[in-house]
Coordinates of N, CA, C and O and ligand atoms in Angstrom, one line a residue:
X1 N 0.9 -1.2 0.0 CA 0.0 0.0 0.0 C 0.9 1.2 0.0 O 1.9 1.3 0.7
X2 N 0.5 2.2 -0.8 CA 1.3 3.4 -0.9 C 0.9 4.4 0.2 O -0.2 4.5 0.6
X3 N 1.9 5.0 0.8 CA 1.6 6.1 1.7 C 1.0 7.3 1.0 O 1.2 7.4 -0.2
X4 N 0.3 8.1 1.7 CA -0.3 9.3 1.0 C 0.8 10.2 0.4 O 0.6 10.8 -0.7
X5 N 2.0 10.3 1.1 CA 3.1 11.1 0.6 C 3.6 10.6 -0.7 O 3.8 11.3 -1.7
X6 N 3.8 9.3 -0.8 CA 4.3 8.6 -2.0 C 3.3 8.8 -3.1 O 3.6 9.1 -4.3
X7 N 2.0 8.5 -2.8 CA 1.0 8.6 -3.8 C 0.9 10.0 -4.4 O 0.9 10.1 -5.6
X8 N 1.0 11.0 -3.6 CA 1.0 12.4 -4.1 C 2.2 12.7 -4.9 O 2.1 13.3 -6.0
X9 N 3.4 12.2 -4.5 CA 4.6 12.4 -5.3 C 4.6 11.7 -6.6 O 5.0 12.2 -7.7
X10 N 4.0 10.5 -6.6 CA 3.9 9.7 -7.9 C 2.9 10.4 -8.8 O 3.1 10.5 -10.0
X11 N 1.8 10.9 -8.2 CA 0.8 11.6 -9.0 C 1.4 12.9 -9.7 O 1.0 13.2 -10.8
X12 N 2.2 13.5 -8.9 CA 2.9 14.7 -9.5 C 3.7 14.3 -10.7 O 3.7 15.0 -11.7
X13 N 4.4 13.2 -10.6 CA 5.2 12.7 -11.7 C 4.4 12.3 -12.9 O 4.7 12.5 -14.1
X14 N 3.2 11.7 -12.6 CA 2.3 11.4 -13.7 C 1.9 12.6 -14.5 O 1.9 12.6 -15.7
X15 N 1.7 13.7 -13.8 CA 1.4 15.0 -14.5 C 2.6 15.5 -15.3 O 2.4 15.9 -16.4
X16 N 3.7 15.4 -14.7 CA 4.9 15.8 -15.4 C 5.2 15.0 -16.7 O 5.5 15.6 -17.8
X17 N 4.9 13.7 -16.7 CA 5.1 12.9 -17.9 C 4.0 13.2 -18.9 O 4.3 13.3 -20.1
X18 N 2.8 13.5 -18.4 CA 1.7 13.8 -19.4 C 2.1 15.2 -20.0 O 1.9 15.3 -21.2
X19 N 2.6 16.1 -19.2 CA 2.9 17.4 -19.8 C 4.1 17.3 -20.8 O 4.1 18.0 -21.8
X20 N 5.0 16.4 -20.4 CA 6.2 16.2 -21.3 C 5.7 15.7 -22.7 O 6.2 16.1 -23.7
X21 N 4.7 14.8 -22.7 CA 4.1 14.3 -23.9 C 3.5 15.4 -24.7 O 3.7 15.5 -26.0
X22 N 2.9 16.3 -24.1 CA 2.3 17.5 -24.8 C 3.4 18.5 -25.3 O 3.3 19.0 -26.4
X23 N 4.4 18.6 -24.5 CA 5.6 19.5 -24.8 C 6.2 19.0 -26.2 O 6.4 19.8 -27.1
X24 N 6.4 17.7 -26.3 CA 7.0 17.1 -27.5 C 6.0 17.0 -28.6 O 6.4 17.1 -29.8
X25 N 4.8 16.9 -28.3 CA 3.8 16.9 -29.4 C 3.7 18.3 -30.0 O 3.7 18.4 -31.3
X26 N 3.8 19.3 -29.2 CA 3.8 20.7 -29.8 C 5.1 20.9 -30.6 O 5.0 21.5 -31.7
X27 N 6.2 20.3 -30.2 CA 7.4 20.4 -31.0 C 7.3 19.6 -32.3 O 7.7 20.1 -33.4
X28 N 6.7 18.5 -32.3 CA 6.5 17.7 -33.5 C 5.6 18.4 -34.5 O 5.9 18.5 -35.7
X29 N 4.6 19.0 -34.0 CA 3.7 19.8 -34.8 C 4.4 21.0 -35.5 O 4.3 21.2 -36.7
X30 N 5.1 21.7 -34.6 CA 5.9 22.9 -35.2 C 6.8 22.4 -36.3 O 6.9 23.1 -37.3
X31 N 7.6 21.4 -36.0 CA 8.6 20.9 -37.0 C 7.9 20.4 -38.3 O 8.3 20.7 -39.4
X32 N 6.7 19.8 -38.1 CA 6.0 19.3 -39.3 C 5.5 20.5 -40.2 O 5.7 20.5 -41.4
X33 N 5.0 21.5 -39.5 CA 4.5 22.7 -40.2 C 5.7 23.4 -40.9 O 5.5 24.0 -42.0
X34 N 6.9 23.3 -40.4 CA 8.1 23.9 -41.0 C 8.7 23.0 -42.0 O 9.7 23.4 -42.6
X35 N 8.1 21.9 -42.3 CA 8.6 21.0 -43.3 C 9.8 20.1 -42.9 O 10.5 19.5 -43.7
X36 N 10.0 20.1 -41.6 CA 11.2 19.3 -41.1 C 10.6 17.9 -40.7 O 10.4 17.6 -39.5
X37 N 10.5 17.0 -41.7 CA 9.7 15.8 -41.5 C 10.4 14.8 -40.5 O 9.8 14.2 -39.7
X38 N 11.7 14.7 -40.7 CA 12.5 13.8 -39.9 C 12.5 14.2 -38.4 O 12.2 13.4 -37.5
X39 N 12.7 15.5 -38.2 CA 12.7 16.0 -36.8 C 11.3 15.8 -36.2 O 11.1 15.4 -35.1
X40 N 10.3 16.1 -37.1 CA 8.9 16.0 -36.6 C 8.6 14.5 -36.2 O 8.0 14.3 -35.1
X41 N 9.0 13.6 -37.0 CA 8.8 12.1 -36.6 C 9.5 11.8 -35.3 O 8.9 11.1 -34.5
X42 N 10.7 12.3 -35.2 CA 11.4 12.0 -34.0 C 10.7 12.6 -32.8 O 10.5 11.9 -31.7
X43 N 10.1 13.8 -32.9 CA 9.4 14.4 -31.8 C 8.0 13.7 -31.5 O 7.6 13.5 -30.3
X44 N 7.4 13.2 -32.6 CA 6.2 12.4 -32.3 C 6.5 11.2 -31.5 O 5.7 10.8 -30.6
X45 N 7.6 10.5 -31.9 CA 8.0 9.3 -31.1 C 8.3 9.7 -29.6 O 8.0 8.9 -28.7
X46 N 9.0 10.8 -29.4 CA 9.3 11.2 -28.1 C 8.0 11.4 -27.3 O 7.9 11.1 -26.1
X47 N 7.0 12.0 -28.0 CA 5.7 12.3 -27.3 C 5.1 11.0 -26.9 O 4.6 10.9 -25.8
X48 N 5.1 10.0 -27.8 CA 4.5 8.7 -27.5 C 5.3 8.0 -26.3 O 4.6 7.4 -25.4
X49 N 6.6 8.2 -26.3 CA 7.4 7.6 -25.2 C 7.0 8.2 -23.8 O 6.9 7.5 -22.8
X50 N 6.7 9.5 -23.8 CA 6.4 10.1 -22.6 C 5.0 9.7 -22.1 O 4.8 9.5 -20.9
X51 N 4.1 9.4 -23.0 CA 2.8 8.9 -22.6 C 3.0 7.5 -22.0 O 2.3 7.2 -21.0
X52 N 3.9 6.7 -22.6 CA 4.2 5.4 -22.0 C 4.8 5.5 -20.6 O 4.4 4.8 -19.7
X53 N 5.7 6.5 -20.4 CA 6.2 6.8 -19.1 C 5.1 7.1 -18.1 O 5.1 6.6 -16.9
X54 N 4.2 7.9 -18.6 CA 3.0 8.2 -17.7 C 2.2 7.0 -17.4 O 1.8 6.8 -16.2
X55 N 1.9 6.2 -18.4 CA 1.0 5.0 -18.2 C 1.6 4.0 -17.2 O 1.0 3.4 -16.4
X56 N 3.0 3.9 -17.3 CA 3.7 3.0 -16.4 C 3.5 3.4 -14.9 O 3.3 2.6 -14.1
X57 N 3.5 4.7 -14.7 CA 3.3 5.2 -13.4 C 1.8 5.1 -12.9 O 1.6 4.7 -11.8
X58 N 0.9 5.3 -13.9 CA -0.5 5.2 -13.6 C -0.8 3.7 -13.1 O -1.4 3.5 -12.1
X59 N -0.3 2.7 -13.8 CA -0.5 1.3 -13.5 C 0.1 1.0 -12.1 O -0.5 0.3 -11.3
X60 N 1.3 1.5 -11.9 CA 2.0 1.2 -10.6 C 1.2 1.8 -9.4 O 1.0 1.1 -8.4
X61 N 0.7 3.0 -9.6 CA -0.1 3.6 -8.5 C -1.3 2.8 -8.2 O -1.6 2.5 -7.0
X62 N -2.0 2.5 -9.3 CA -3.3 1.7 -9.1 C -3.1 0.3 -8.5 O -3.8 -0.1 -7.7
X63 N -2.0 -0.3 -9.0 CA -1.7 -1.7 -8.6 C -1.4 -1.7 -7.1 O -1.5 -2.8 -6.4
X64 N -0.8 -0.6 -6.6 CA -0.4 -0.6 -5.2 C -1.4 0.0 -4.3 O -1.1 0.5 -3.2
X65 N -2.7 0.0 -4.7 CA -3.7 0.5 -3.8 C -4.0 2.0 -3.8 O -4.7 2.5 -3.0
X66 N -3.3 2.7 -4.7 CA -3.5 4.1 -4.8 C -4.5 4.4 -5.9 O -5.2 3.5 -6.4
X67 N -4.7 5.7 -6.2 CA -5.6 6.2 -7.2 C -4.8 7.2 -8.1 O -4.6 8.3 -7.6
X68 N -4.5 6.7 -9.3 CA -3.7 7.6 -10.2 C -4.6 8.8 -10.5 O -5.8 8.7 -10.8
X69 N -4.0 10.0 -10.5 CA -4.7 11.2 -10.7 C -4.5 11.7 -12.1 O -3.3 12.0 -12.5
X70 N -5.6 11.8 -12.9 CA -5.5 12.4 -14.2 C -5.9 13.8 -14.1 O -7.1 14.1 -13.9
X71 N -4.9 14.7 -14.3 CA -5.2 16.1 -14.0 C -5.2 17.0 -15.2 O -4.9 16.5 -16.3
X72 N -5.6 18.2 -15.0 CA -5.4 19.2 -16.1 C -3.9 19.4 -16.3 O -3.1 19.2 -15.4
X73 N -3.6 19.9 -17.5 CA -2.2 20.0 -17.9 C -1.9 21.5 -18.3 O -2.8 22.2 -18.8
X74 N -0.7 21.9 -18.0 CA -0.3 23.3 -18.5 C -0.1 23.2 -20.0 O 0.4 22.2 -20.5
X75 N -0.4 24.2 -20.7 CA -0.3 24.3 -22.1 C 1.2 24.4 -22.4 O 1.9 25.2 -21.8
X76 N 1.7 23.6 -23.4 CA 3.1 23.7 -23.8 C 3.4 24.9 -24.7 O 2.5 25.5 -25.2
X77 N 4.7 25.3 -24.8 CA 5.1 26.3 -25.7 C 4.9 25.7 -27.2 O 5.3 24.6 -27.4
X78 N 4.3 26.5 -28.1 CA 4.0 25.9 -29.4 C 4.8 26.5 -30.5 O 4.7 26.1 -31.7
X79 N 5.6 27.6 -30.2 CA 6.4 28.2 -31.3 C 7.8 28.3 -30.8 O 8.1 28.4 -29.6
X80 N 8.7 28.3 -31.8 CA 10.2 28.3 -31.5 C 10.9 29.2 -32.5 O 10.4 29.3 -33.7
X81 N 12.0 29.8 -32.1 CA 12.7 30.7 -33.0 C 13.3 29.9 -34.1 O 13.5 30.4 -35.2
X82 N 13.6 28.7 -33.8 CA 14.2 27.8 -34.8 C 14.4 26.4 -34.2 O 14.1 26.2 -33.1
X83 N 14.9 25.5 -35.1 CA 15.0 24.1 -34.6 C 16.1 24.0 -33.5 O 16.0 23.1 -32.6
X84 N 17.1 24.9 -33.5 CA 18.1 24.8 -32.5 C 17.5 25.1 -31.1 O 17.7 24.4 -30.2
X85 N 16.7 26.2 -31.1 CA 16.1 26.6 -29.8 C 15.2 25.4 -29.3 O 15.1 25.1 -28.1
X86 N 14.5 24.8 -30.3 CA 13.6 23.7 -29.9 C 14.4 22.5 -29.2 O 14.0 22.0 -28.2
X87 N 15.6 22.2 -29.8 CA 16.4 21.1 -29.2 C 17.0 21.6 -27.9 O 17.3 20.7 -27.0
X88 N 17.3 22.8 -27.7 CA 17.8 23.3 -26.4 C 16.7 23.1 -25.4 O 17.0 22.7 -24.2
X89 N 15.5 23.4 -25.8 CA 14.4 23.2 -24.8 C 14.1 21.8 -24.5 O 13.7 21.4 -23.4
X90 N 14.4 20.9 -25.5 CA 14.3 19.5 -25.2 C 15.2 19.0 -24.1 O 14.8 18.3 -23.2
X91 N 16.5 19.4 -24.3 CA 17.5 19.1 -23.2 C 17.1 19.7 -21.9 O 17.1 18.9 -20.9
X92 N 16.8 20.9 -21.9 CA 16.3 21.6 -20.6 C 15.2 20.8 -20.0 O 15.2 20.6 -18.8
X93 N 14.3 20.4 -20.8 CA 13.1 19.7 -20.2 C 13.5 18.4 -19.7 O 13.0 18.0 -18.6
X94 N 14.4 17.6 -20.4 CA 14.8 16.3 -19.8 C 15.6 16.5 -18.5 O 15.4 15.6 -17.6
X95 N 16.3 17.6 -18.4 CA 17.1 17.8 -17.1 C 16.1 18.1 -16.0 O 16.2 17.5 -14.9
X96 N 15.0 18.8 -16.3 CA 14.0 19.1 -15.4 C 13.3 17.8 -14.9 O 13.1 17.5 -13.7
X97 N 13.0 16.9 -15.9 CA 12.4 15.6 -15.6 C 13.3 14.8 -14.7 O 12.9 14.1 -13.7
X98 N 14.6 14.7 -15.0 CA 15.6 14.0 -14.3 C 15.6 14.5 -12.8 O 15.7 13.6 -11.9
X99 N 15.6 15.8 -12.6 CA 15.6 16.3 -11.3 C 14.4 15.9 -10.5 O 14.4 15.6 -9.3
X100 N 13.3 15.9 -11.2 CA 12.0 15.5 -10.6 C 12.1 14.0 -10.2 O 11.6 13.6 -9.1
X101 N 12.6 13.1 -11.0 CA 12.8 11.7 -10.7 C 13.7 11.6 -9.5 O 13.4 10.8 -8.6
X102 N 14.8 12.3 -9.5 CA 15.7 12.2 -8.3 C 15.0 12.6 -7.0 O 15.2 12.0 -6.0
X103 N 14.2 13.6 -7.1 CA 13.4 14.0 -5.9 C 12.5 12.9 -5.4 O 12.4 12.6 -4.2
X104 N 11.9 12.2 -6.4 CA 11.0 11.1 -6.1 C 11.8 10.0 -5.4 O 11.3 9.4 -4.5
X105 N 12.9 9.7 -6.0 CA 13.8 8.6 -5.4 C 14.1 9.0 -3.9 O 14.0 8.1 -3.0
X106 N 14.4 10.2 -3.7 CA 14.7 10.7 -2.4 C 13.5 10.5 -1.4 O 13.7 10.0 -0.3
X107 N 12.4 10.8 -1.9 CA 11.1 10.7 -1.1 C 10.9 9.2 -0.8 O 10.5 8.9 0.3
X108 N 11.1 8.4 -1.8 CA 10.8 6.9 -1.6 C 11.7 6.4 -0.5 O 11.3 5.5 0.3
X109 N 13.0 6.9 -0.4 CA 13.9 6.4 0.7 C 13.5 7.0 2.0 O 13.5 6.3 3.0
X110 N 13.1 8.2 2.0 CA 12.6 8.9 3.3 C 11.4 8.1 3.8 O 11.3 7.9 5.0
X111 N 10.6 7.6 2.9 CA 9.3 6.9 3.3 C 9.6 5.4 3.6 O 8.7 4.7 3.9
X112 N 10.8 5.0 3.3 CA 11.2 3.6 3.4 C 10.3 2.7 2.5 O 9.9 1.6 2.9
X113 N 10.0 3.3 1.4 CA 9.1 2.5 0.4 C 10.1 1.9 -0.6 O 10.4 2.5 -1.7
X114 N 10.6 0.7 -0.3 CA 11.6 0.1 -1.2 C 11.1 -0.4 -2.5 O 11.8 -0.5 -3.5
X115 N 9.8 -0.8 -2.5 CA 9.2 -1.3 -3.8 C 9.1 -0.1 -4.8 O 9.4 -0.3 -5.9
X116 N 8.7 1.1 -4.3 CA 8.7 2.2 -5.2 C 10.1 2.6 -5.6 O 10.3 3.0 -6.7
X117 N 11.0 2.6 -4.6 CA 12.4 2.9 -4.9 C 12.9 2.0 -6.0 O 13.5 2.4 -7.0
X118 N 12.6 0.7 -6.0 CA 13.0 -0.3 -7.0 C 12.3 0.1 -8.3 O 13.0 0.1 -9.4
X119 N 11.1 0.3 -8.3 CA 10.3 0.7 -9.5 C 10.9 1.9 -10.2 O 11.0 2.0 -11.4
X120 N 11.4 2.9 -9.4 CA 11.9 4.1 -10.0 C 13.2 4.0 -10.6 O 13.6 4.9 -11.4
X121 N 13.9 2.9 -10.4 CA 15.3 2.7 -11.0 C 15.2 2.7 -12.5 O 16.1 3.1 -13.2
X122 N 14.0 2.2 -13.0 CA 13.8 2.1 -14.5 C 13.8 3.6 -15.0 O 14.4 3.9 -16.0
X123 N 13.2 4.5 -14.3 CA 13.1 5.9 -14.7 C 14.5 6.6 -14.6 O 14.9 7.4 -15.4
X124 N 15.3 6.2 -13.6 CA 16.6 6.7 -13.4 C 17.5 6.4 -14.6 O 18.1 7.3 -15.2
X125 N 17.4 5.1 -15.1 CA 18.2 4.7 -16.2 C 17.6 5.3 -17.5 O 18.4 5.8 -18.4
X126 N 16.3 5.4 -17.6 CA 15.7 6.0 -18.8 C 16.2 7.5 -18.9 O 16.4 8.0 -20.0
X127 N 16.2 8.2 -17.8 CA 16.6 9.6 -17.9 C 18.1 9.8 -18.3 O 18.4 10.8 -19.0
X128 N 18.9 8.9 -17.9 CA 20.3 8.9 -18.4 C 20.3 8.9 -19.9 O 21.0 9.6 -20.6
X129 N 19.6 7.9 -20.4 CA 19.5 7.7 -21.9 C 18.9 9.0 -22.6 O 19.4 9.4 -23.6
X130 N 17.8 9.5 -22.0 CA 17.1 10.6 -22.7 C 18.0 11.8 -22.7 O 18.0 12.6 -23.7
X131 N 18.7 12.1 -21.6 CA 19.6 13.2 -21.6 C 20.7 13.0 -22.6 O 21.1 14.0 -23.3
X132 N 21.2 11.8 -22.7 CA 22.3 11.5 -23.6 C 21.9 11.8 -25.1 O 22.6 12.4 -25.8
X133 N 20.7 11.3 -25.4 CA 20.2 11.5 -26.7 C 20.0 13.0 -27.0 O 20.5 13.5 -28.1
X134 N 19.5 13.8 -26.1 CA 19.2 15.2 -26.3 C 20.6 15.9 -26.4 O 20.7 16.8 -27.3
X135 N 21.6 15.5 -25.7 CA 22.9 16.2 -25.8 C 23.6 15.8 -27.1 O 24.2 16.7 -27.7
X136 N 23.4 14.6 -27.5 CA 24.0 14.2 -28.8 C 23.4 15.0 -30.0 O 24.1 15.5 -30.8
X137 N 22.1 15.2 -29.9 CA 21.4 15.9 -31.0 C 21.9 17.4 -31.0 O 22.2 18.0 -32.0
X138 N 22.0 17.9 -29.8 CA 22.3 19.4 -29.7 C 23.8 19.6 -30.1 O 24.0 20.6 -30.8
X139 N 24.7 18.7 -29.9 CA 26.0 18.8 -30.4 C 26.0 18.8 -31.9 O 26.7 19.6 -32.5
X140 N 25.2 18.0 -32.5 CA 25.1 18.0 -34.0 C 24.5 19.3 -34.5 O 25.0 19.9 -35.5
X141 N 23.5 19.7 -33.9 CA 22.8 21.0 -34.3 C 23.8 22.1 -34.2 O 23.8 23.0 -35.1
X142 N 24.6 22.2 -33.1 CA 25.6 23.3 -33.0 C 26.6 23.2 -34.1 O 27.1 24.2 -34.6
X143 N 27.0 22.0 -34.5 CA 27.9 21.8 -35.6 C 27.4 22.3 -36.9 O 28.1 22.9 -37.7
X144 N 26.1 22.0 -37.1 CA 25.5 22.4 -38.4 C 25.4 23.9 -38.6 O 25.6 24.5 -39.6
X145 N 25.1 24.6 -37.5 CA 24.9 26.1 -37.5 C 23.9 26.5 -38.5 O 22.8 26.0 -38.5
X146 N 24.3 27.4 -39.4 CA 23.3 27.9 -40.4 C 23.4 27.2 -41.8 O 22.8 27.6 -42.8
X147 N 24.1 26.1 -41.8 CA 24.3 25.3 -43.1 C 23.0 24.6 -43.5 O 22.6 23.6 -42.9
X148 N 22.4 25.1 -44.6 CA 21.1 24.5 -45.0 C 21.3 23.0 -45.5 O 20.4 22.2 -45.2
X149 N 22.4 22.7 -46.1 CA 22.6 21.4 -46.6 C 22.8 20.4 -45.3 O 22.3 19.3 -45.3
X150 N 23.4 21.0 -44.3 CA 23.6 20.2 -43.1 C 22.3 19.9 -42.4 O 22.0 18.8 -42.0
X151 N 21.4 20.9 -42.4 CA 20.1 20.7 -41.9 C 19.3 19.7 -42.7 O 18.6 18.8 -42.1
X152 N 19.4 19.7 -44.0 CA 18.7 18.7 -44.8 C 19.2 17.3 -44.4 O 18.3 16.4 -44.2
X153 N 20.5 17.1 -44.3 CA 21.0 15.8 -44.0 C 20.6 15.4 -42.5 O 20.2 14.2 -42.3
X154 N 20.6 16.3 -41.7 CA 20.3 16.1 -40.3 C 18.8 15.6 -40.2 O 18.5 14.7 -39.5
X155 N 18.0 16.4 -40.9 CA 16.5 16.0 -40.8 C 16.3 14.6 -41.4 O 15.4 13.9 -41.0
X156 N 17.1 14.3 -42.5 CA 16.9 13.0 -43.1 C 17.4 11.9 -42.2 O 16.8 10.8 -42.1
X157 N 18.5 12.1 -41.4 CA 19.2 11.0 -40.7 C 18.9 11.0 -39.2 O 19.5 10.2 -38.5
X158 N 18.1 11.9 -38.7 CA 18.0 12.1 -37.2 C 17.6 10.8 -36.4 O 18.2 10.5 -35.4
X159 N 16.8 9.9 -37.0 CA 16.4 8.7 -36.3 C 17.6 7.8 -36.0 O 17.9 7.5 -34.8
X160 N 18.4 7.5 -37.1 CA 19.5 6.6 -36.8 C 20.6 7.3 -36.0 O 21.2 6.7 -35.1
X161 N 20.8 8.5 -36.4 CA 21.9 9.3 -35.7 C 21.7 9.3 -34.2 O 22.7 9.1 -33.5
X162 N 20.5 9.6 -33.7 CA 20.3 9.7 -32.3 C 20.5 8.3 -31.6 O 21.1 8.2 -30.6
X163 N 19.9 7.3 -32.2 CA 19.9 6.0 -31.6 C 21.3 5.5 -31.5 O 21.8 5.1 -30.4
X164 N 22.1 5.5 -32.6 CA 23.4 5.0 -32.6 C 24.4 5.8 -31.8 O 25.2 5.3 -31.1
X165 N 24.3 7.1 -31.9 CA 25.3 8.0 -31.2 C 25.1 7.9 -29.7 O 26.0 7.8 -29.0
X166 N 23.8 7.9 -29.3 CA 23.5 7.8 -27.9 C 24.0 6.4 -27.3 O 24.6 6.4 -26.2
X167 N 23.8 5.4 -28.1 CA 24.2 4.1 -27.7 C 25.8 4.1 -27.5 O 26.3 3.5 -26.5
X168 N 26.5 4.7 -28.5 CA 27.9 4.8 -28.4 C 28.4 5.5 -27.1 O 29.2 5.1 -26.4
X169 N 27.7 6.7 -26.9 CA 28.0 7.5 -25.8 C 27.9 6.8 -24.5 O 28.6 7.0 -23.5
X170 N 26.9 5.8 -24.5 CA 26.6 5.1 -23.2 C 27.5 3.8 -23.2 O 27.4 3.0 -22.2
X171 N 28.2 3.6 -24.2 CA 29.0 2.3 -24.3 C 28.2 1.1 -24.4 O 28.5 0.0 -24.0
X172 N 27.0 1.3 -25.0 CA 26.1 0.2 -25.2 C 26.3 -0.5 -26.5 O 26.9 0.0 -27.4
X173 N 25.8 -1.8 -26.6 CA 26.0 -2.6 -27.8 C 24.9 -2.4 -28.8 O 24.9 -2.9 -29.9
X174 N 23.8 -1.7 -28.3 CA 22.6 -1.5 -29.2 C 22.9 -0.9 -30.5 O 23.7 0.0 -30.6
Ligands
LIG1 FE1 9.7 10.7 -19.3 FE2 11.7 12.2 -21.1 O1 11.1 11.8 -19.5

């Protein structure tokens, strides 16, 4: 059974993951309207992933005798100065989510809720990967600068580029 403190903290994270999904959906839409198809597909996938993160928390709360809270969400930013600013915001947002997960881990230890602590390790690992992907992309974006040809190739290759580079950065075999 979840303590009220843990339940409230997990419900706060449910909201953050739901808002993350909306943040990336707005980025996907913006990129699509700008004709950046590859970037847009990448952001649609990110948005779906965040919804999965949210659902995983929802199930966990309900399975442990809590009541997952489906709340209203803050509206995301829907316009960007350019794709560089958009990816800067992506990294910023992932760092914000990582901090929030760290706070949750801290609360689970304070509450001596080791089942929740164990469950949260998946999110800790996921955040390392998500931040790594965001940093890899931003490095490429900074390299491209104002080069239109570079942007064309980046938009075409973003899917493979992010998966393989992030895997290398993490020393993974994937
Ligand atoms: Fe669910 Fe990207 O954090």
